[in-house]
mmCIF file with all atom_site columns, C-alpha atoms in Angstrom:
data_model
loop_
_atom_site.group_PDB
_atom_site.id
_atom_site.type_symbol
_atom_site.label_atom_id
_atom_site.label_alt_id
_atom_site.label_comp_id
_atom_site.label_asym_id
_atom_site.label_entity_id
_atom_site.label_seq_id
_atom_site.pdbx_PDB_ins_code
_atom_site.Cartn_x
_atom_site.Cartn_y
_atom_site.Cartn_z
_atom_site.occupancy
_atom_site.B_iso_or_equiv
_atom_site.pdbx_formal_charge
_atom_site.auth_seq_id
_atom_site.auth_comp_id
_atom_site.auth_asym_id
_atom_site.auth_atom_id
_atom_site.pdbx_PDB_model_num
ATOM 1   C CA . ARG U 1 1   ? 166.790 144.542 95.613  1.00 82.00 ? 20  ARG U CA 1
ATOM 2   C CA . LYS U 1 2   ? 169.308 145.363 92.889  1.00 83.00 ? 21  LYS U CA 1
ATOM 3   C CA . HIS U 1 3   ? 169.971 148.764 94.419  1.00 89.00 ? 22  HIS U CA 1
ATOM 4   C CA . ILE U 1 4   ? 170.378 147.180 97.849  1.00 92.00 ? 23  ILE U CA 1
ATOM 5   C CA . ARG U 1 5   ? 172.934 144.743 96.425  1.00 92.00 ? 24  ARG U CA 1
ATOM 6   C CA . LEU U 1 6   ? 174.838 147.616 94.827  1.00 93.00 ? 25  LEU U CA 1
ATOM 7   C CA . PHE U 1 7   ? 174.792 149.546 98.093  1.00 95.00 ? 26  PHE U CA 1
ATOM 8   C CA . PHE U 1 8   ? 176.006 146.466 99.989  1.00 94.00 ? 27  PHE U CA 1
ATOM 9   C CA . LEU U 1 9   ? 178.865 145.916 97.507  1.00 94.00 ? 28  LEU U CA 1
ATOM 10  C CA . LEU U 1 10  ? 179.969 149.541 97.907  1.00 94.00 ? 29  LEU U CA 1
ATOM 11  C CA . ILE U 1 11  ? 179.871 149.161 101.709 1.00 96.00 ? 30  ILE U CA 1
ATOM 12  C CA . MET U 1 12  ? 182.035 146.024 101.414 1.00 95.00 ? 31  MET U CA 1
ATOM 13  C CA . THR U 1 13  ? 184.427 147.905 99.132  1.00 95.00 ? 32  THR U CA 1
ATOM 14  C CA . GLY U 1 14  ? 184.841 150.667 101.698 1.00 94.00 ? 33  GLY U CA 1
ATOM 15  C CA . PHE U 1 15  ? 185.290 148.110 104.462 1.00 95.00 ? 34  PHE U CA 1
ATOM 16  C CA . TYR U 1 16  ? 188.066 146.191 102.680 1.00 95.00 ? 35  TYR U CA 1
ATOM 17  C CA . PHE U 1 17  ? 189.683 149.450 101.556 1.00 95.00 ? 36  PHE U CA 1
ATOM 18  C CA . LEU U 1 18  ? 189.909 150.628 105.167 1.00 95.00 ? 37  LEU U CA 1
ATOM 19  C CA . TRP U 1 19  ? 191.084 147.143 106.153 1.00 95.00 ? 38  TRP U CA 1
ATOM 20  C CA . ASP U 1 20  ? 193.982 147.566 103.694 1.00 94.00 ? 39  ASP U CA 1
ATOM 21  C CA . HIS U 1 21  ? 193.095 144.615 101.471 1.00 94.00 ? 40  HIS U CA 1
ATOM 22  C CA . TRP U 1 22  ? 193.633 145.965 97.959  1.00 93.00 ? 41  TRP U CA 1
ATOM 23  C CA . GLU U 1 23  ? 193.280 142.477 96.443  1.00 90.00 ? 42  GLU U CA 1
ATOM 24  C CA . ILE U 1 24  ? 189.680 142.191 97.726  1.00 93.00 ? 43  ILE U CA 1
ATOM 25  C CA . TRP U 1 25  ? 188.207 145.652 97.178  1.00 94.00 ? 44  TRP U CA 1
ATOM 26  C CA . ILE U 1 26  ? 189.098 145.452 93.499  1.00 93.00 ? 45  ILE U CA 1
ATOM 27  C CA . TYR U 1 27  ? 186.850 142.367 93.295  1.00 92.00 ? 46  TYR U CA 1
ATOM 28  C CA . THR U 1 28  ? 183.948 143.995 95.148  1.00 94.00 ? 47  THR U CA 1
ATOM 29  C CA . LEU U 1 29  ? 184.252 147.089 92.948  1.00 94.00 ? 48  LEU U CA 1
ATOM 30  C CA . GLY U 1 30  ? 184.143 144.861 89.870  1.00 93.00 ? 49  GLY U CA 1
ATOM 31  C CA . ALA U 1 31  ? 180.991 143.220 91.210  1.00 94.00 ? 50  ALA U CA 1
ATOM 32  C CA . ALA U 1 32  ? 179.538 146.689 91.852  1.00 95.00 ? 51  ALA U CA 1
ATOM 33  C CA . VAL U 1 33  ? 180.211 147.671 88.224  1.00 94.00 ? 52  VAL U CA 1
ATOM 34  C CA . ALA U 1 34  ? 178.420 144.509 87.044  1.00 93.00 ? 53  ALA U CA 1
ATOM 35  C CA . GLN U 1 35  ? 175.467 145.273 89.324  1.00 94.00 ? 54  GLN U CA 1
ATOM 36  C CA . ALA U 1 36  ? 175.322 148.904 88.162  1.00 93.00 ? 55  ALA U CA 1
ATOM 37  C CA . ASP U 1 37  ? 175.342 147.717 84.552  1.00 92.00 ? 56  ASP U CA 1
ATOM 38  C CA . ILE U 1 38  ? 172.362 145.433 85.259  1.00 92.00 ? 57  ILE U CA 1
ATOM 39  C CA . ILE U 1 39  ? 170.433 148.314 86.839  1.00 92.00 ? 58  ILE U CA 1
ATOM 40  C CA . LEU U 1 40  ? 171.187 150.763 84.021  1.00 90.00 ? 59  LEU U CA 1
ATOM 41  C CA . THR U 1 41  ? 170.459 148.222 81.276  1.00 89.00 ? 60  THR U CA 1
ATOM 42  C CA . GLU U 1 42  ? 167.104 147.214 82.775  1.00 89.00 ? 61  GLU U CA 1
ATOM 43  C CA . ALA U 1 43  ? 166.148 150.874 83.280  1.00 86.00 ? 62  ALA U CA 1
ATOM 44  C CA . LYS U 1 44  ? 166.924 151.564 79.618  1.00 82.00 ? 63  LYS U CA 1
ATOM 45  C CA . HIS U 1 45  ? 164.853 148.587 78.449  1.00 83.00 ? 64  HIS U CA 1
ATOM 46  C CA . GLU U 1 46  ? 161.920 149.600 80.651  1.00 82.00 ? 65  GLU U CA 1
ATOM 47  C CA . LYS U 1 47  ? 162.040 153.136 79.272  1.00 79.00 ? 66  LYS U CA 1
ATOM 48  C CA . GLU U 1 48  ? 162.087 151.848 75.698  1.00 75.00 ? 67  GLU U CA 1
ATOM 49  C CA . GLN U 1 49  ? 159.106 149.571 76.355  1.00 77.00 ? 68  GLN U CA 1
ATOM 50  C CA . VAL U 1 50  ? 156.979 151.973 78.392  1.00 67.00 ? 69  VAL U CA 1
ATOM 51  C CA . LEU U 1 51  ? 157.276 155.182 76.406  1.00 57.00 ? 70  LEU U CA 1
ATOM 52  C CA . PRO U 1 52  ? 156.049 153.945 72.993  1.00 54.00 ? 71  PRO U CA 1
ATOM 53  C CA . GLY U 1 53  ? 153.058 152.102 74.444  1.00 50.00 ? 72  GLY U CA 1
ATOM 54  C CA . SER U 1 54  ? 152.096 154.506 77.200  1.00 48.00 ? 73  SER U CA 1
ATOM 55  C CA . LEU U 1 55  ? 149.890 156.635 74.920  1.00 47.00 ? 74  LEU U CA 1
ATOM 56  C CA . GLU U 1 56  ? 148.185 153.778 73.072  1.00 48.00 ? 75  GLU U CA 1
ATOM 57  C CA . GLY U 1 57  ? 144.440 153.651 73.411  1.00 47.00 ? 76  GLY U CA 1
ATOM 58  C CA . LYS U 1 58  ? 144.195 157.141 74.901  1.00 49.00 ? 77  LYS U CA 1
ATOM 59  C CA . ASN U 1 59  ? 142.351 160.031 73.269  1.00 49.00 ? 78  ASN U CA 1
ATOM 60  C CA . LEU U 1 60  ? 144.458 163.060 73.974  1.00 46.00 ? 79  LEU U CA 1
ATOM 61  C CA . ALA U 1 61  ? 143.229 166.538 73.195  1.00 46.00 ? 80  ALA U CA 1
ATOM 62  C CA . PRO U 1 62  ? 145.587 168.670 71.126  1.00 47.00 ? 81  PRO U CA 1
ATOM 63  C CA . LEU U 1 63  ? 147.854 170.953 73.086  1.00 45.00 ? 82  LEU U CA 1
ATOM 64  C CA . GLN U 1 64  ? 146.711 174.560 73.389  1.00 47.00 ? 83  GLN U CA 1
ATOM 65  C CA . VAL U 1 65  ? 149.488 176.905 72.371  1.00 46.00 ? 84  VAL U CA 1
ATOM 66  C CA . THR U 1 66  ? 149.228 180.215 74.138  1.00 49.00 ? 85  THR U CA 1
ATOM 67  C CA . ASN U 1 67  ? 152.562 181.670 73.119  1.00 51.00 ? 86  ASN U CA 1
ATOM 68  C CA . PRO U 1 68  ? 152.156 183.526 69.784  1.00 50.00 ? 87  PRO U CA 1
ATOM 69  C CA . GLU U 1 69  ? 155.884 183.167 69.044  1.00 49.00 ? 88  GLU U CA 1
ATOM 70  C CA . LYS U 1 70  ? 155.586 179.399 69.276  1.00 46.00 ? 89  LYS U CA 1
ATOM 71  C CA . SER U 1 71  ? 152.351 179.353 67.308  1.00 47.00 ? 90  SER U CA 1
ATOM 72  C CA . ARG U 1 72  ? 154.072 180.948 64.341  1.00 51.00 ? 91  ARG U CA 1
ATOM 73  C CA . ASN U 1 73  ? 156.881 178.363 64.390  1.00 52.00 ? 92  ASN U CA 1
ATOM 74  C CA . PRO U 1 74  ? 155.873 175.489 66.694  1.00 51.00 ? 93  PRO U CA 1
ATOM 75  C CA . SER U 1 75  ? 158.613 173.154 65.493  1.00 50.00 ? 94  SER U CA 1
ATOM 76  C CA . LEU U 1 76  ? 161.493 175.505 66.350  1.00 48.00 ? 95  LEU U CA 1
ATOM 77  C CA . PRO U 1 77  ? 161.986 174.613 70.049  1.00 53.00 ? 96  PRO U CA 1
ATOM 78  C CA . SER U 1 78  ? 161.759 170.861 69.520  1.00 58.00 ? 97  SER U CA 1
ATOM 79  C CA . THR U 1 79  ? 164.048 171.065 66.504  1.00 63.00 ? 98  THR U CA 1
ATOM 80  C CA . THR U 1 80  ? 166.617 173.068 68.467  1.00 62.00 ? 99  THR U CA 1
ATOM 81  C CA . GLN U 1 81  ? 166.463 170.660 71.385  1.00 62.00 ? 100 GLN U CA 1
ATOM 82  C CA . HIS U 1 82  ? 166.758 167.673 69.065  1.00 63.00 ? 101 HIS U CA 1
ATOM 83  C CA . LEU U 1 83  ? 169.743 169.237 67.281  1.00 61.00 ? 102 LEU U CA 1
ATOM 84  C CA . GLY U 1 84  ? 171.430 170.035 70.594  1.00 62.00 ? 103 GLY U CA 1
ATOM 85  C CA . ARG U 1 85  ? 170.896 166.475 71.800  1.00 62.00 ? 104 ARG U CA 1
ATOM 86  C CA . ARG U 1 86  ? 172.300 165.053 68.567  1.00 65.00 ? 105 ARG U CA 1
ATOM 87  C CA . LEU U 1 87  ? 175.383 167.266 68.803  1.00 56.00 ? 106 LEU U CA 1
ATOM 88  C CA . TRP U 1 88  ? 175.870 166.241 72.444  1.00 55.00 ? 107 TRP U CA 1
ATOM 89  C CA . LEU U 1 89  ? 175.594 162.541 71.605  1.00 57.00 ? 108 LEU U CA 1
ATOM 90  C CA . GLN U 1 90  ? 177.765 162.852 68.515  1.00 59.00 ? 109 GLN U CA 1
ATOM 91  C CA . PHE U 1 91  ? 180.622 164.941 69.867  1.00 59.00 ? 110 PHE U CA 1
ATOM 92  C CA . ALA U 1 92  ? 180.519 165.543 73.617  1.00 67.00 ? 111 ALA U CA 1
ATOM 93  C CA . VAL U 1 93  ? 179.766 161.998 74.801  1.00 69.00 ? 112 VAL U CA 1
ATOM 94  C CA . PRO U 1 94  ? 182.478 160.304 72.670  1.00 76.00 ? 113 PRO U CA 1
ATOM 95  C CA . SER U 1 95  ? 184.982 162.956 73.784  1.00 81.00 ? 114 SER U CA 1
ATOM 96  C CA . LEU U 1 96  ? 184.152 162.322 77.442  1.00 86.00 ? 115 LEU U CA 1
ATOM 97  C CA . ARG U 1 97  ? 184.522 158.581 76.864  1.00 86.00 ? 116 ARG U CA 1
ATOM 98  C CA . VAL U 1 98  ? 187.958 159.110 75.293  1.00 88.00 ? 117 VAL U CA 1
ATOM 99  C CA . LEU U 1 99  ? 189.018 161.221 78.279  1.00 92.00 ? 118 LEU U CA 1
ATOM 100 C CA . ALA U 1 100 ? 187.739 158.537 80.642  1.00 92.00 ? 119 ALA U CA 1
ATOM 101 C CA . PHE U 1 101 ? 189.738 155.841 78.819  1.00 93.00 ? 120 PHE U CA 1
ATOM 102 C CA . LEU U 1 102 ? 192.865 158.019 78.867  1.00 94.00 ? 121 LEU U CA 1
ATOM 103 C CA . LEU U 1 103 ? 192.410 158.621 82.597  1.00 95.00 ? 122 LEU U CA 1
ATOM 104 C CA . ALA U 1 104 ? 191.981 154.880 83.163  1.00 95.00 ? 123 ALA U CA 1
ATOM 105 C CA . PHE U 1 105 ? 195.160 154.060 81.234  1.00 95.00 ? 124 PHE U CA 1
ATOM 106 C CA . TYR U 1 106 ? 197.020 156.799 83.090  1.00 93.00 ? 125 TYR U CA 1
ATOM 107 C CA . PHE U 1 107 ? 196.033 155.297 86.435  1.00 94.00 ? 126 PHE U CA 1
ATOM 108 C CA . LEU U 1 108 ? 196.865 151.801 85.181  1.00 94.00 ? 127 LEU U CA 1
ATOM 109 C CA . SER U 1 109 ? 200.337 153.042 84.192  1.00 90.00 ? 128 SER U CA 1
ATOM 110 C CA . TYR U 1 110 ? 201.176 154.026 87.763  1.00 90.00 ? 129 TYR U CA 1
ATOM 111 C CA . PRO U 1 111 ? 204.807 152.932 88.334  1.00 84.00 ? 130 PRO U CA 1
ATOM 112 C CA . ILE U 1 112 ? 205.512 150.334 91.011  1.00 78.00 ? 131 ILE U CA 1
ATOM 113 C CA . ASP U 1 113 ? 207.965 152.675 92.726  1.00 73.00 ? 132 ASP U CA 1
ATOM 114 C CA . GLY U 1 114 ? 205.860 155.746 92.014  1.00 63.00 ? 133 GLY U CA 1
ATOM 115 C CA . SER U 1 115 ? 204.958 156.250 95.670  1.00 61.00 ? 134 SER U CA 1
ATOM 116 C CA . ARG U 1 116 ? 208.647 156.585 96.591  1.00 64.00 ? 135 ARG U CA 1
ATOM 117 C CA . ASP U 1 117 ? 210.576 157.748 93.544  1.00 65.00 ? 136 ASP U CA 1
ATOM 118 C CA . TYR U 1 118 ? 210.087 160.730 91.264  1.00 71.00 ? 137 TYR U CA 1
ATOM 119 C CA . ALA U 1 119 ? 207.498 160.045 88.558  1.00 73.00 ? 138 ALA U CA 1
ATOM 120 C CA . PRO U 1 120 ? 206.243 163.048 86.553  1.00 74.00 ? 139 PRO U CA 1
ATOM 121 C CA . GLY U 1 121 ? 202.539 163.659 87.031  1.00 82.00 ? 140 GLY U CA 1
ATOM 122 C CA . TYR U 1 122 ? 202.127 161.073 89.755  1.00 85.00 ? 141 TYR U CA 1
ATOM 123 C CA . MET U 1 123 ? 203.802 163.040 92.541  1.00 84.00 ? 142 MET U CA 1
ATOM 124 C CA . THR U 1 124 ? 200.700 165.159 93.137  1.00 85.00 ? 143 THR U CA 1
ATOM 125 C CA . LEU U 1 125 ? 198.476 162.080 92.984  1.00 88.00 ? 144 LEU U CA 1
ATOM 126 C CA . ASN U 1 126 ? 200.615 160.468 95.672  1.00 87.00 ? 145 ASN U CA 1
ATOM 127 C CA . LEU U 1 127 ? 199.318 163.045 98.145  1.00 87.00 ? 146 LEU U CA 1
ATOM 128 C CA . ILE U 1 128 ? 195.847 161.487 97.885  1.00 90.00 ? 147 ILE U CA 1
ATOM 129 C CA . ILE U 1 129 ? 196.981 157.937 98.697  1.00 91.00 ? 148 ILE U CA 1
ATOM 130 C CA . PRO U 1 130 ? 196.316 157.174 102.393 1.00 92.00 ? 149 PRO U CA 1
ATOM 131 C CA . ASN U 1 131 ? 199.513 156.845 104.424 1.00 91.00 ? 150 ASN U CA 1
ATOM 132 C CA . TRP U 1 132 ? 198.284 153.647 106.072 1.00 92.00 ? 151 TRP U CA 1
ATOM 133 C CA . MET U 1 133 ? 198.074 151.724 102.775 1.00 92.00 ? 152 MET U CA 1
ATOM 134 C CA . SER U 1 134 ? 200.762 149.043 102.705 1.00 91.00 ? 153 SER U CA 1
ATOM 135 C CA . ARG U 1 135 ? 200.577 148.678 98.900  1.00 91.00 ? 154 ARG U CA 1
ATOM 136 C CA . LYS U 1 136 ? 200.362 152.245 97.672  1.00 89.00 ? 155 LYS U CA 1
ATOM 137 C CA . ASP U 1 137 ? 201.238 151.091 94.151  1.00 89.00 ? 156 ASP U CA 1
ATOM 138 C CA . LYS U 1 138 ? 197.849 149.333 93.941  1.00 93.00 ? 157 LYS U CA 1
ATOM 139 C CA . PHE U 1 139 ? 195.662 152.349 94.720  1.00 94.00 ? 158 PHE U CA 1
ATOM 140 C CA . TYR U 1 140 ? 195.518 154.019 91.292  1.00 94.00 ? 159 TYR U CA 1
ATOM 141 C CA . PRO U 1 141 ? 195.732 150.828 89.187  1.00 94.00 ? 160 PRO U CA 1
ATOM 142 C CA . ASN U 1 142 ? 192.660 149.537 91.025  1.00 95.00 ? 161 ASN U CA 1
ATOM 143 C CA . ILE U 1 143 ? 190.761 152.741 90.293  1.00 95.00 ? 162 ILE U CA 1
ATOM 144 C CA . GLY U 1 144 ? 191.941 152.710 86.665  1.00 96.00 ? 163 GLY U CA 1
ATOM 145 C CA . THR U 1 145 ? 190.744 149.122 86.296  1.00 95.00 ? 164 THR U CA 1
ATOM 146 C CA . ILE U 1 146 ? 187.245 150.016 87.474  1.00 95.00 ? 165 ILE U CA 1
ATOM 147 C CA . ILE U 1 147 ? 187.012 153.092 85.198  1.00 95.00 ? 166 ILE U CA 1
ATOM 148 C CA . LEU U 1 148 ? 188.133 151.038 82.211  1.00 94.00 ? 167 LEU U CA 1
ATOM 149 C CA . LEU U 1 149 ? 185.775 148.178 83.064  1.00 92.00 ? 168 LEU U CA 1
ATOM 150 C CA . PHE U 1 150 ? 182.769 150.458 83.545  1.00 93.00 ? 169 PHE U CA 1
ATOM 151 C CA . PHE U 1 151 ? 183.166 152.283 80.243  1.00 91.00 ? 170 PHE U CA 1
ATOM 152 C CA . LEU U 1 152 ? 183.827 149.041 78.362  1.00 91.00 ? 171 LEU U CA 1
ATOM 153 C CA . VAL U 1 153 ? 180.708 147.483 79.843  1.00 89.00 ? 172 VAL U CA 1
ATOM 154 C CA . ARG U 1 154 ? 178.590 150.556 79.066  1.00 88.00 ? 173 ARG U CA 1
ATOM 155 C CA . SER U 1 155 ? 179.862 150.960 75.510  1.00 86.00 ? 174 SER U CA 1
ATOM 156 C CA . ASP U 1 156 ? 177.508 150.467 72.572  1.00 83.00 ? 175 ASP U CA 1
ATOM 157 C CA . PRO U 1 157 ? 177.784 146.849 71.364  1.00 79.00 ? 176 PRO U CA 1
ATOM 158 C CA . GLN U 1 158 ? 176.900 147.997 67.833  1.00 81.00 ? 177 GLN U CA 1
ATOM 159 C CA . THR U 1 159 ? 179.618 150.631 67.444  1.00 82.00 ? 178 THR U CA 1
ATOM 160 C CA . SER U 1 160 ? 182.351 149.726 69.932  1.00 83.00 ? 179 SER U CA 1
ATOM 161 C CA . PHE U 1 161 ? 185.117 147.600 68.401  1.00 87.00 ? 180 PHE U CA 1
ATOM 162 C CA . TRP U 1 162 ? 186.509 146.673 71.815  1.00 87.00 ? 181 TRP U CA 1
ATOM 163 C CA . ARG U 1 163 ? 183.060 145.684 73.100  1.00 85.00 ? 182 ARG U CA 1
ATOM 164 C CA . ARG U 1 164 ? 182.548 143.378 70.105  1.00 88.00 ? 183 ARG U CA 1
ATOM 165 C CA . PHE U 1 165 ? 186.069 141.975 70.366  1.00 91.00 ? 184 PHE U CA 1
ATOM 166 C CA . LEU U 1 166 ? 185.945 141.300 74.115  1.00 88.00 ? 185 LEU U CA 1
ATOM 167 C CA . THR U 1 167 ? 182.563 139.574 73.818  1.00 88.00 ? 186 THR U CA 1
ATOM 168 C CA . SER U 1 168 ? 183.670 137.354 70.930  1.00 92.00 ? 187 SER U CA 1
ATOM 169 C CA . ARG U 1 169 ? 184.365 133.637 71.403  1.00 94.00 ? 188 ARG U CA 1
ATOM 170 C CA . ILE U 1 170 ? 188.123 133.597 72.179  1.00 95.00 ? 189 ILE U CA 1
ATOM 171 C CA . PRO U 1 171 ? 188.168 136.422 74.789  1.00 93.00 ? 190 PRO U CA 1
ATOM 172 C CA . GLN U 1 172 ? 185.059 134.905 76.405  1.00 94.00 ? 191 GLN U CA 1
ATOM 173 C CA . TYR U 1 173 ? 186.789 131.519 76.620  1.00 95.00 ? 192 TYR U CA 1
ATOM 174 C CA . LEU U 1 174 ? 189.931 133.090 78.105  1.00 93.00 ? 193 LEU U CA 1
ATOM 175 C CA . GLY U 1 175 ? 187.740 134.942 80.584  1.00 90.00 ? 194 GLY U CA 1
ATOM 176 C CA . SER U 1 176 ? 186.031 131.713 81.622  1.00 93.00 ? 195 SER U CA 1
ATOM 177 C CA . ILE U 1 177 ? 189.350 130.023 82.471  1.00 92.00 ? 196 ILE U CA 1
ATOM 178 C CA . SER U 1 178 ? 191.232 133.064 83.809  1.00 90.00 ? 197 SER U CA 1
ATOM 179 C CA . PHE U 1 179 ? 190.054 132.671 87.405  1.00 88.00 ? 198 PHE U CA 1
ATOM 180 C CA . GLY U 1 180 ? 191.218 129.050 87.389  1.00 90.00 ? 199 GLY U CA 1
ATOM 181 C CA . PHE U 1 181 ? 194.634 130.244 86.205  1.00 87.00 ? 200 PHE U CA 1
ATOM 182 C CA . TYR U 1 182 ? 194.628 132.822 88.963  1.00 86.00 ? 201 TYR U CA 1
ATOM 183 C CA . LEU U 1 183 ? 193.965 130.179 91.619  1.00 89.00 ? 202 LEU U CA 1
ATOM 184 C CA . VAL U 1 184 ? 196.733 127.802 90.492  1.00 90.00 ? 203 VAL U CA 1
ATOM 185 C CA . HIS U 1 185 ? 199.405 130.244 89.307  1.00 88.00 ? 204 HIS U CA 1
ATOM 186 C CA . GLY U 1 186 ? 200.822 130.720 92.822  1.00 89.00 ? 205 GLY U CA 1
ATOM 187 C CA . PRO U 1 187 ? 201.451 127.030 93.594  1.00 92.00 ? 206 PRO U CA 1
ATOM 188 C CA . ILE U 1 188 ? 202.754 126.342 90.075  1.00 91.00 ? 207 ILE U CA 1
ATOM 189 C CA . MET U 1 189 ? 205.122 129.316 90.128  1.00 89.00 ? 208 MET U CA 1
ATOM 190 C CA . HIS U 1 190 ? 206.489 128.450 93.570  1.00 90.00 ? 209 HIS U CA 1
ATOM 191 C CA . LEU U 1 191 ? 206.793 124.720 92.844  1.00 89.00 ? 210 LEU U CA 1
ATOM 192 C CA . GLY U 1 192 ? 208.994 125.253 89.806  1.00 86.00 ? 211 GLY U CA 1
ATOM 193 C CA . GLY U 1 193 ? 207.861 128.110 87.599  1.00 87.00 ? 212 GLY U CA 1
ATOM 194 C CA . TYR U 1 194 ? 210.405 130.582 88.960  1.00 89.00 ? 213 TYR U CA 1
ATOM 195 C CA . MET U 1 195 ? 213.237 128.069 88.425  1.00 89.00 ? 214 MET U CA 1
ATOM 196 C CA . VAL U 1 196 ? 212.431 127.042 84.838  1.00 89.00 ? 215 VAL U CA 1
ATOM 197 C CA . PRO U 1 197 ? 214.113 130.092 83.215  1.00 87.00 ? 216 PRO U CA 1
ATOM 198 C CA . HIS U 1 198 ? 217.188 129.500 85.397  1.00 84.00 ? 217 HIS U CA 1
ATOM 199 C CA . TRP U 1 199 ? 217.324 125.853 84.338  1.00 87.00 ? 218 TRP U CA 1
ATOM 200 C CA . ILE U 1 200 ? 217.187 126.977 80.703  1.00 85.00 ? 219 ILE U CA 1
ATOM 201 C CA . TRP U 1 201 ? 219.950 129.538 81.244  1.00 84.00 ? 220 TRP U CA 1
ATOM 202 C CA . TRP U 1 202 ? 222.125 127.103 83.198  1.00 82.00 ? 221 TRP U CA 1
ATOM 203 C CA . GLY U 1 203 ? 221.493 123.759 81.462  1.00 77.00 ? 222 GLY U CA 1
ATOM 204 C CA . TRP U 1 204 ? 220.831 124.764 77.877  1.00 77.00 ? 223 TRP U CA 1
ATOM 205 C CA . LEU U 1 205 ? 222.677 128.051 77.469  1.00 74.00 ? 224 LEU U CA 1
ATOM 206 C CA . GLY U 1 206 ? 225.543 127.125 79.797  1.00 72.00 ? 225 GLY U CA 1
ATOM 207 C CA . LEU U 1 207 ? 225.364 130.227 81.966  1.00 70.00 ? 226 LEU U CA 1
ATOM 208 C CA . GLU U 1 208 ? 225.622 128.504 85.355  1.00 66.00 ? 227 GLU U CA 1
ATOM 209 C CA . GLY U 1 209 ? 227.973 130.197 87.774  1.00 57.00 ? 228 GLY U CA 1
ATOM 210 C CA . GLY U 1 210 ? 226.475 133.653 87.828  1.00 56.00 ? 229 GLY U CA 1
ATOM 211 C CA . GLY U 1 211 ? 227.394 134.713 84.306  1.00 63.00 ? 230 GLY U CA 1
ATOM 212 C CA . GLU U 1 212 ? 225.521 137.661 82.862  1.00 73.00 ? 231 GLU U CA 1
ATOM 213 C CA . THR U 1 213 ? 222.977 136.950 80.144  1.00 72.00 ? 232 THR U CA 1
ATOM 214 C CA . SER U 1 214 ? 222.707 138.866 76.925  1.00 80.00 ? 233 SER U CA 1
ATOM 215 C CA . ASP U 1 215 ? 219.379 140.401 75.972  1.00 84.00 ? 234 ASP U CA 1
ATOM 216 C CA . MET U 1 216 ? 218.586 137.564 73.568  1.00 86.00 ? 235 MET U CA 1
ATOM 217 C CA . GLN U 1 217 ? 219.539 134.873 76.098  1.00 83.00 ? 236 GLN U CA 1
ATOM 218 C CA . TRP U 1 218 ? 217.398 136.525 78.724  1.00 84.00 ? 237 TRP U CA 1
ATOM 219 C CA . ILE U 1 219 ? 214.409 136.712 76.327  1.00 88.00 ? 238 ILE U CA 1
ATOM 220 C CA . VAL U 1 220 ? 214.800 133.054 75.308  1.00 87.00 ? 239 VAL U CA 1
ATOM 221 C CA . GLY U 1 221 ? 214.920 131.923 78.931  1.00 87.00 ? 240 GLY U CA 1
ATOM 222 C CA . ILE U 1 222 ? 211.876 133.978 79.902  1.00 89.00 ? 241 ILE U CA 1
ATOM 223 C CA . LEU U 1 223 ? 209.718 132.996 76.906  1.00 92.00 ? 242 LEU U CA 1
ATOM 224 C CA . LEU U 1 224 ? 210.537 129.283 77.084  1.00 91.00 ? 243 LEU U CA 1
ATOM 225 C CA . GLY U 1 225 ? 210.160 129.301 80.853  1.00 89.00 ? 244 GLY U CA 1
ATOM 226 C CA . TRP U 1 226 ? 206.792 131.027 80.552  1.00 89.00 ? 245 TRP U CA 1
ATOM 227 C CA . ALA U 1 227 ? 205.655 128.495 77.917  1.00 92.00 ? 246 ALA U CA 1
ATOM 228 C CA . VAL U 1 228 ? 206.585 125.548 80.160  1.00 89.00 ? 247 VAL U CA 1
ATOM 229 C CA . THR U 1 229 ? 204.857 127.121 83.148  1.00 89.00 ? 248 THR U CA 1
ATOM 230 C CA . LEU U 1 230 ? 201.729 127.863 81.088  1.00 87.00 ? 249 LEU U CA 1
ATOM 231 C CA . LEU U 1 231 ? 201.637 124.238 79.911  1.00 88.00 ? 250 LEU U CA 1
ATOM 232 C CA . LEU U 1 232 ? 201.825 123.049 83.523  1.00 86.00 ? 251 LEU U CA 1
#
């Protein structure tokens, strides 16, 4: 059933992608990552539980070694394989994870006008974006989000600082209320949130009439306006 759910989520992702709804296929991909994590985690736990106990209570005859080279040094192949696996886990896997994170951040850094204006490195990537997409600037950030999410979810909770931090109390609380913020931010912003910084610039800083703001005035208006909007 879990594999069927994952398959269904991927089908939905493809459907909404072809339907040009970037704001939906990012959600279905996120759900697919969560489902894949469940499958991989349960498979790991089953392997850990089955392997140690699978030989209990069984009388196994000793293996017959027919290769004279192995009989002289039977521990050599297993030692070599174990060493190779340790080196792979110690160096290759972390390096691949770093490359995956860098790729995710690169995709997430895609400029808003990158599909139209010159942006070094992204011009070749623009050739892959389908012409029919109305929001081409969302294509690579969506993919970067999923890569980042997958590798964060699959990181080792014992060694990953970001895994421990993001599963601590404050990030978990912010995560629990973030969807509520997402649902109400549109009405709040349109009811008055966009005007609050202007009211601060006009009423408090006396800039009404189209006067240009300095950097500090602009920052004060934005930060105070954001604080008021967040409170609402």
